[in-house]
PDB file of C-alpha atoms in Angstrom:
ATOM      1  CA  LYS A  64     -22.306  17.002 -17.084  1.00  0.00           C
ATOM      2  CA  ALA A  65     -22.678  14.103 -19.541  1.00  0.00           C
ATOM      3  CA  GLY A  66     -19.741  11.712 -19.809  1.00  0.00           C
ATOM      4  CA  VAL A  67     -17.957  10.403 -22.846  1.00  0.00           C
ATOM      5  CA  THR A  68     -20.279   8.440 -25.193  1.00  0.00           C
ATOM      6  CA  GLN A  69     -19.273   5.977 -27.703  1.00  0.00           C
ATOM      7  CA  THR A  70     -21.375   4.335 -30.454  1.00  0.00           C
ATOM      8  CA  PRO A  71     -22.140   1.738 -31.316  1.00  0.00           C
ATOM      9  CA  ARG A  72     -21.409  -0.303 -28.133  1.00  0.00           C
ATOM     10  CA  TYR A  73     -21.185  -3.593 -29.999  1.00  0.00           C
ATOM     11  CA  LEU A  74     -20.326  -4.387 -33.534  1.00  0.00           C
ATOM     12  CA  ILE A  75     -19.798  -7.534 -35.595  1.00  0.00           C
ATOM     13  CA  LYS A  76     -18.040  -7.299 -38.906  1.00  0.00           C
ATOM     14  CA  THR A  77     -16.665  -9.732 -41.450  1.00  0.00           C
ATOM     15  CA  ARG A  78     -13.011  -9.750 -42.399  1.00  0.00           C
ATOM     16  CA  GLY A  79     -12.260  -7.328 -45.188  1.00  0.00           C
ATOM     17  CA  GLN A  80     -15.032  -4.925 -44.283  1.00  0.00           C
ATOM     18  CA  GLN A  81     -14.413  -1.473 -42.895  1.00  0.00           C
ATOM     19  CA  VAL A  82     -15.902   0.031 -39.744  1.00  0.00           C
ATOM     20  CA  THR A  83     -16.435   3.531 -38.350  1.00  0.00           C
ATOM     21  CA  LEU A  84     -16.673   4.135 -34.567  1.00  0.00           C
ATOM     22  CA  SER A  85     -17.866   7.380 -33.030  1.00  0.00           C
ATOM     23  CA  CYS A  86     -16.902   9.221 -29.852  1.00  0.00           C
ATOM     24  CA  SER A  87     -18.596  12.273 -28.269  1.00  0.00           C
ATOM     25  CA  PRO A  88     -16.293  13.799 -25.675  1.00  0.00           C
ATOM     26  CA  ILE A  89     -17.361  15.713 -22.537  1.00  0.00           C
ATOM     27  CA  SER A  90     -18.609  19.212 -23.266  1.00  0.00           C
ATOM     28  CA  GLY A  91     -15.633  21.581 -23.348  1.00  0.00           C
ATOM     29  CA  HIS A  92     -13.040  18.913 -23.908  1.00  0.00           C
ATOM     30  CA  ARG A  93     -10.929  19.511 -26.938  1.00  0.00           C
ATOM     31  CA  SER A  94      -8.767  16.455 -26.888  1.00  0.00           C
ATOM     32  CA  VAL A  95      -9.848  12.943 -27.894  1.00  0.00           C
ATOM     33  CA  SER A  96      -7.667   9.860 -27.711  1.00  0.00           C
ATOM     34  CA  TRP A  97      -8.375   6.474 -29.013  1.00  0.00           C
ATOM     35  CA  TYR A  98      -7.104   3.105 -27.533  1.00  0.00           C
ATOM     36  CA  GLN A  99      -7.287  -0.570 -28.479  1.00  0.00           C
ATOM     37  CA  GLN A 100      -7.582  -2.999 -25.632  1.00  0.00           C
ATOM     38  CA  THR A 101      -7.051  -6.758 -26.095  1.00  0.00           C
ATOM     39  CA  PRO A 102      -6.345  -9.502 -23.571  1.00  0.00           C
ATOM     40  CA  GLY A 103      -2.994 -10.153 -25.156  1.00  0.00           C
ATOM     41  CA  GLN A 104      -1.622  -6.684 -25.760  1.00  0.00           C
ATOM     42  CA  GLY A 105      -3.308  -4.701 -23.155  1.00  0.00           C
ATOM     43  CA  LEU A 106      -4.170  -1.004 -23.754  1.00  0.00           C
ATOM     44  CA  GLN A 107      -2.453   0.333 -26.891  1.00  0.00           C
ATOM     45  CA  PHE A 108      -2.577   3.929 -27.941  1.00  0.00           C
ATOM     46  CA  LEU A 109      -3.936   4.588 -31.488  1.00  0.00           C
ATOM     47  CA  PHE A 110      -3.934   8.410 -31.894  1.00  0.00           C
ATOM     48  CA  GLU A 111      -4.981  11.672 -30.299  1.00  0.00           C
ATOM     49  CA  TYR A 112      -6.846  14.595 -31.865  1.00  0.00           C
ATOM     50  CA  PHE A 113      -6.783  18.114 -30.498  1.00  0.00           C
ATOM     51  CA  SER A 114      -8.727  20.962 -32.138  1.00  0.00           C
ATOM     52  CA  GLU A 115      -9.273  18.797 -35.284  1.00  0.00           C
ATOM     53  CA  THR A 116      -5.556  18.050 -35.689  1.00  0.00           C
ATOM     54  CA  GLN A 117      -3.793  14.755 -35.007  1.00  0.00           C
ATOM     55  CA  ARG A 118      -1.350  15.514 -32.313  1.00  0.00           C
ATOM     56  CA  ASN A 119       0.123  12.169 -31.351  1.00  0.00           C
ATOM     57  CA  LYS A 120       0.059   8.790 -33.105  1.00  0.00           C
ATOM     58  CA  GLY A 121       0.693   5.233 -31.965  1.00  0.00           C
ATOM     59  CA  ASN A 122       2.275   2.460 -33.839  1.00  0.00           C
ATOM     60  CA  PHE A 123      -0.664   1.053 -35.812  1.00  0.00           C
ATOM     61  CA  PRO A 124      -0.875   0.456 -39.540  1.00  0.00           C
ATOM     62  CA  GLY A 125      -2.495   2.984 -41.972  1.00  0.00           C
ATOM     63  CA  ARG A 126      -5.686   0.929 -42.025  1.00  0.00           C
ATOM     64  CA  PHE A 127      -6.452   2.757 -38.801  1.00  0.00           C
ATOM     65  CA  SER A 128      -7.408   6.379 -39.183  1.00  0.00           C
ATOM     66  CA  GLY A 129      -9.350   9.031 -37.398  1.00  0.00           C
ATOM     67  CA  ARG A 130     -10.585  12.519 -37.533  1.00  0.00           C
ATOM     68  CA  GLN A 131     -12.062  15.086 -35.227  1.00  0.00           C
ATOM     69  CA  PHE A 132     -14.851  17.568 -36.130  1.00  0.00           C
ATOM     70  CA  SER A 133     -15.216  21.256 -35.075  1.00  0.00           C
ATOM     71  CA  ASN A 134     -17.550  20.180 -32.274  1.00  0.00           C
ATOM     72  CA  SER A 135     -14.743  17.864 -30.897  1.00  0.00           C
ATOM     73  CA  ARG A 136     -16.656  14.723 -31.765  1.00  0.00           C
ATOM     74  CA  SER A 137     -14.322  12.143 -33.197  1.00  0.00           C
ATOM     75  CA  GLU A 138     -14.460   9.104 -35.355  1.00  0.00           C
ATOM     76  CA  MET A 139     -12.027   6.323 -36.097  1.00  0.00           C
ATOM     77  CA  ASN A 140     -12.088   4.148 -39.108  1.00  0.00           C
ATOM     78  CA  VAL A 141     -10.586   0.693 -39.690  1.00  0.00           C
ATOM     79  CA  SER A 142     -10.480  -0.433 -43.341  1.00  0.00           C
ATOM     80  CA  THR A 143      -9.928  -3.996 -44.493  1.00  0.00           C
ATOM     81  CA  LEU A 144     -10.668  -5.532 -41.186  1.00  0.00           C
ATOM     82  CA  GLU A 145      -8.548  -8.484 -39.911  1.00  0.00           C
ATOM     83  CA  LEU A 146      -9.435 -11.092 -37.275  1.00  0.00           C
ATOM     84  CA  GLY A 147      -6.787  -9.518 -35.032  1.00  0.00           C
ATOM     85  CA  ASP A 148      -8.665  -6.189 -35.043  1.00  0.00           C
ATOM     86  CA  SER A 149     -11.241  -7.713 -32.652  1.00  0.00           C
ATOM     87  CA  ALA A 150     -10.884  -5.660 -29.546  1.00  0.00           C
ATOM     88  CA  LEU A 151     -12.526  -3.176 -27.229  1.00  0.00           C
ATOM     89  CA  TYR A 152     -11.846   0.333 -28.650  1.00  0.00           C
ATOM     90  CA  LEU A 153     -11.893   3.010 -25.949  1.00  0.00           C
ATOM     91  CA  CYS A 154     -12.141   6.741 -26.470  1.00  0.00           C
ATOM     92  CA  ALA A 155     -10.971   9.186 -23.919  1.00  0.00           C
ATOM     93  CA  SER A 156     -11.343  12.927 -23.720  1.00  0.00           C
ATOM     94  CA  SER A 157      -9.560  15.642 -21.735  1.00  0.00           C
ATOM     95  CA  LEU A 158      -9.313  19.443 -21.640  1.00  0.00           C
ATOM     96  CA  GLY A 159      -6.152  19.051 -23.668  1.00  0.00           C
ATOM     97  CA  ASP A 160      -4.314  22.150 -22.734  1.00  0.00           C
ATOM     98  CA  ARG A 161      -5.508  22.770 -19.244  1.00  0.00           C
ATOM     99  CA  GLY A 162      -5.914  19.295 -17.780  1.00  0.00           C
ATOM    100  CA  LEU A 163      -4.085  16.101 -17.881  1.00  0.00           C
ATOM    101  CA  GLU A 164      -6.750  13.606 -16.695  1.00  0.00           C
ATOM    102  CA  GLN A 165      -8.440  11.428 -19.291  1.00  0.00           C
ATOM    103  CA  TYR A 166     -12.086  10.608 -19.109  1.00  0.00           C
ATOM    104  CA  PHE A 167     -12.995   7.352 -20.744  1.00  0.00           C
ATOM    105  CA  GLY A 168     -16.062   6.115 -22.584  1.00  0.00           C
ATOM    106  CA  PRO A 169     -17.515   2.621 -22.108  1.00  0.00           C
ATOM    107  CA  GLY A 170     -15.896   1.430 -25.338  1.00  0.00           C
ATOM    108  CA  THR A 171     -17.073  -0.248 -28.597  1.00  0.00           C
ATOM    109  CA  ARG A 172     -16.640  -4.014 -28.587  1.00  0.00           C
ATOM    110  CA  LEU A 173     -15.657  -4.943 -32.203  1.00  0.00           C
ATOM    111  CA  THR A 174     -15.775  -8.576 -33.192  1.00  0.00           C
ATOM    112  CA  VAL A 175     -14.347  -9.497 -36.649  1.00  0.00           C
ATOM    113  CA  THR A 176     -15.381 -12.865 -38.022  1.00  0.00           C
TER     114      THR A 176
ATOM    115  CA  GLY B 240      11.231   6.326 -24.369  1.00  0.00           C
ATOM    116  CA  ASP B 241       8.875   6.710 -21.467  1.00  0.00           C
ATOM    117  CA  SER B 242       7.407   3.572 -19.957  1.00  0.00           C
ATOM    118  CA  VAL B 243       5.399   2.166 -17.017  1.00  0.00           C
ATOM    119  CA  THR B 244       5.993  -1.143 -15.360  1.00  0.00           C
ATOM    120  CA  GLN B 245       3.479  -2.739 -13.032  1.00  0.00           C
ATOM    121  CA  MET B 246       3.585  -5.939 -10.945  1.00  0.00           C
ATOM    122  CA  GLU B 247       2.099  -8.904 -12.763  1.00  0.00           C
ATOM    123  CA  GLY B 248      -1.276 -10.213 -11.829  1.00  0.00           C
ATOM    124  CA  PRO B 249      -3.731 -11.595 -11.238  1.00  0.00           C
ATOM    125  CA  VAL B 250      -3.721 -10.576  -7.575  1.00  0.00           C
ATOM    126  CA  THR B 251      -6.197 -12.447  -5.349  1.00  0.00           C
ATOM    127  CA  LEU B 252      -6.912 -11.176  -1.828  1.00  0.00           C
ATOM    128  CA  SER B 253      -9.436 -11.836   0.929  1.00  0.00           C
ATOM    129  CA  GLU B 254     -11.816  -9.101   1.884  1.00  0.00           C
ATOM    130  CA  GLU B 255     -10.222  -6.637   4.447  1.00  0.00           C
ATOM    131  CA  ALA B 256      -6.691  -7.573   3.418  1.00  0.00           C
ATOM    132  CA  PHE B 257      -4.035  -4.943   2.723  1.00  0.00           C
ATOM    133  CA  LEU B 258      -3.356  -4.174  -0.963  1.00  0.00           C
ATOM    134  CA  THR B 259      -0.136  -3.007  -2.666  1.00  0.00           C
ATOM    135  CA  ILE B 260       0.280  -2.803  -6.474  1.00  0.00           C
ATOM    136  CA  ASN B 261       3.651  -1.848  -7.506  1.00  0.00           C
ATOM    137  CA  CYS B 262       4.332   0.722 -10.299  1.00  0.00           C
ATOM    138  CA  THR B 263       7.620   2.085 -11.444  1.00  0.00           C
ATOM    139  CA  TYR B 264       8.311   4.366 -14.398  1.00  0.00           C
ATOM    140  CA  THR B 265      10.940   5.545 -16.694  1.00  0.00           C
ATOM    141  CA  ALA B 266      10.650   9.073 -18.078  1.00  0.00           C
ATOM    142  CA  THR B 267      12.661  12.261 -18.396  1.00  0.00           C
ATOM    143  CA  GLY B 268      11.853  15.252 -16.382  1.00  0.00           C
ATOM    144  CA  TYR B 269       8.928  15.259 -13.866  1.00  0.00           C
ATOM    145  CA  PRO B 270       6.011  13.524 -15.306  1.00  0.00           C
ATOM    146  CA  SER B 271       2.548  13.487 -13.715  1.00  0.00           C
ATOM    147  CA  LEU B 272       1.462  10.058 -12.458  1.00  0.00           C
ATOM    148  CA  PHE B 273      -1.930   8.450 -12.369  1.00  0.00           C
ATOM    149  CA  TRP B 274      -3.862   5.318 -11.270  1.00  0.00           C
ATOM    150  CA  TYR B 275      -6.871   4.363 -13.350  1.00  0.00           C
ATOM    151  CA  VAL B 276      -9.342   1.589 -12.550  1.00  0.00           C
ATOM    152  CA  GLN B 277     -11.416  -0.457 -14.995  1.00  0.00           C
ATOM    153  CA  TYR B 278     -14.434  -2.332 -13.561  1.00  0.00           C
ATOM    154  CA  PRO B 279     -15.773  -5.301 -15.523  1.00  0.00           C
ATOM    155  CA  GLY B 280     -17.517  -4.265 -18.692  1.00  0.00           C
ATOM    156  CA  GLU B 281     -16.674  -0.541 -18.317  1.00  0.00           C
ATOM    157  CA  GLY B 282     -14.151   1.966 -19.532  1.00  0.00           C
ATOM    158  CA  LEU B 283     -11.234   3.241 -17.387  1.00  0.00           C
ATOM    159  CA  GLN B 284     -11.813   5.931 -14.722  1.00  0.00           C
ATOM    160  CA  LEU B 285      -9.303   8.014 -12.990  1.00  0.00           C
ATOM    161  CA  LEU B 286      -8.670   6.840  -9.465  1.00  0.00           C
ATOM    162  CA  LEU B 287      -5.988   9.228  -8.190  1.00  0.00           C
ATOM    163  CA  LYS B 288      -3.107  11.353  -9.410  1.00  0.00           C
ATOM    164  CA  ALA B 289       0.020  13.163  -8.302  1.00  0.00           C
ATOM    165  CA  THR B 290       1.720  15.888 -10.264  1.00  0.00           C
ATOM    166  CA  LYS B 291       5.024  16.430  -8.426  1.00  0.00           C
ATOM    167  CA  ALA B 292       7.534  14.568  -6.310  1.00  0.00           C
ATOM    168  CA  ASP B 293       6.363  13.608  -2.819  1.00  0.00           C
ATOM    169  CA  ASP B 294       2.692  14.341  -3.642  1.00  0.00           C
ATOM    170  CA  LYS B 295       0.261  11.814  -2.299  1.00  0.00           C
ATOM    171  CA  GLY B 296      -2.802  11.114  -4.289  1.00  0.00           C
ATOM    172  CA  SER B 297      -5.809   9.599  -2.532  1.00  0.00           C
ATOM    173  CA  ASN B 298      -9.375   8.496  -3.305  1.00  0.00           C
ATOM    174  CA  LYS B 299     -11.868   5.945  -2.011  1.00  0.00           C
ATOM    175  CA  GLY B 300      -9.374   4.644   0.492  1.00  0.00           C
ATOM    176  CA  PHE B 301      -6.661   4.226  -2.090  1.00  0.00           C
ATOM    177  CA  GLU B 302      -3.372   6.120  -1.810  1.00  0.00           C
ATOM    178  CA  ALA B 303      -0.159   6.428  -3.807  1.00  0.00           C
ATOM    179  CA  THR B 304       2.882   8.674  -3.228  1.00  0.00           C
ATOM    180  CA  TYR B 305       5.057  10.004  -6.007  1.00  0.00           C
ATOM    181  CA  ARG B 306       8.607   8.848  -5.213  1.00  0.00           C
ATOM    182  CA  LYS B 307      11.085  10.536  -7.522  1.00  0.00           C
ATOM    183  CA  GLU B 308      14.132   8.897  -5.947  1.00  0.00           C
ATOM    184  CA  THR B 309      12.785   5.389  -6.670  1.00  0.00           C
ATOM    185  CA  THR B 310      10.679   6.435  -9.760  1.00  0.00           C
ATOM    186  CA  SER B 311       7.781   4.683  -8.133  1.00  0.00           C
ATOM    187  CA  PHE B 312       4.002   5.272  -7.550  1.00  0.00           C
ATOM    188  CA  HIS B 313       2.747   2.233  -5.670  1.00  0.00           C
ATOM    189  CA  LEU B 314      -0.939   1.921  -5.052  1.00  0.00           C
ATOM    190  CA  GLU B 315      -2.104   0.922  -1.548  1.00  0.00           C
ATOM    191  CA  LYS B 316      -5.322   0.378   0.264  1.00  0.00           C
ATOM    192  CA  GLY B 317      -5.583  -0.663   3.879  1.00  0.00           C
ATOM    193  CA  SER B 318      -8.726  -2.880   3.672  1.00  0.00           C
ATOM    194  CA  VAL B 319     -10.010  -4.066   0.258  1.00  0.00           C
ATOM    195  CA  GLN B 320     -13.574  -4.929  -0.508  1.00  0.00           C
ATOM    196  CA  VAL B 321     -15.151  -7.248  -2.950  1.00  0.00           C
ATOM    197  CA  SER B 322     -16.288  -4.179  -4.954  1.00  0.00           C
ATOM    198  CA  ASP B 323     -12.552  -3.272  -5.495  1.00  0.00           C
ATOM    199  CA  SER B 324     -12.267  -6.173  -7.844  1.00  0.00           C
ATOM    200  CA  ALA B 325     -11.118  -4.604 -11.079  1.00  0.00           C
ATOM    201  CA  VAL B 326      -8.052  -3.993 -13.311  1.00  0.00           C
ATOM    202  CA  TYR B 327      -5.742  -1.230 -12.120  1.00  0.00           C
ATOM    203  CA  PHE B 328      -3.548   0.800 -14.530  1.00  0.00           C
ATOM    204  CA  CYS B 329      -0.657   3.005 -13.652  1.00  0.00           C
ATOM    205  CA  ALA B 330       0.013   5.789 -16.151  1.00  0.00           C
ATOM    206  CA  LEU B 331       2.159   8.855 -16.750  1.00  0.00           C
ATOM    207  CA  THR B 332       2.275  11.908 -18.946  1.00  0.00           C
ATOM    208  CA  ARG B 333       4.713  14.719 -19.158  1.00  0.00           C
ATOM    209  CA  THR B 334       2.611  17.548 -20.406  1.00  0.00           C
ATOM    210  CA  SER B 335      -0.868  18.045 -21.846  1.00  0.00           C
ATOM    211  CA  TYR B 336       0.712  17.870 -25.275  1.00  0.00           C
ATOM    212  CA  ASP B 337       2.123  14.359 -24.744  1.00  0.00           C
ATOM    213  CA  LYS B 338       0.269  11.046 -25.023  1.00  0.00           C
ATOM    214  CA  VAL B 339      -0.521   9.206 -21.851  1.00  0.00           C
ATOM    215  CA  ILE B 340       1.653   6.131 -21.295  1.00  0.00           C
ATOM    216  CA  PHE B 341      -0.245   3.236 -19.613  1.00  0.00           C
ATOM    217  CA  GLY B 342       1.204   0.222 -17.791  1.00  0.00           C
ATOM    218  CA  PRO B 343      -0.043  -3.294 -18.660  1.00  0.00           C
ATOM    219  CA  GLY B 344      -2.661  -3.368 -15.917  1.00  0.00           C
ATOM    220  CA  THR B 345      -2.933  -5.508 -12.779  1.00  0.00           C
ATOM    221  CA  SER B 346      -6.081  -7.593 -12.258  1.00  0.00           C
ATOM    222  CA  LEU B 347      -7.296  -7.668  -8.649  1.00  0.00           C
ATOM    223  CA  SER B 348      -9.897 -10.203  -7.419  1.00  0.00           C
ATOM    224  CA  VAL B 349     -11.139  -9.810  -3.822  1.00  0.00           C
ATOM    225  CA  ILE B 350     -12.921 -12.828  -2.322  1.00  0.00           C
ATOM    226  CA  PRO B 351     -15.333 -12.710   0.552  1.00  0.00           C
TER     227      PRO B 351
END
């Protein structure tokens, strides 16, 4: 079974731009969670989607948004990028209602200049 | 709210040394507990889990026991290898509807 895939793997953007990251979960997984990982703040929860609905949300500003499609693929968008948004963005999928374990993708490394 | 605390790193050990990484949690009810590992340049992967008190999770020589009385889930390995060098995260969740709470991570370096 294929694992969680994230695209692109690396991205360089300029302050003020916007960016969209994509995540394809493991087949059959209905829950997708997004995390931001930085050396200073560690792993921080952004949001979780289950069956196209946002089920949980972290403490991030409204510039960070996401969505999930009917095939469970998910995207997250960051508008008006700031230098502090430079991070590794990790996506994780799980069965959602029948499994607690999360399966992580390799991440997208975003650099904002 | 729920939280996870881990011992601060980095931890540096010689090959074949004994490893303990402490993890304690704060949560209502009976959460499920996890250890995830992140190797350099990769995403996290599940190492082991325990879903009820006194359960012992084990995988790849690593073990952790769910201790309700001390709200702890310490990770142990009897003999570490260089390939165990990674960042280890303790985590909890209460149900499949709740978000997963991660600890800050503990970096482990094993030197030959």
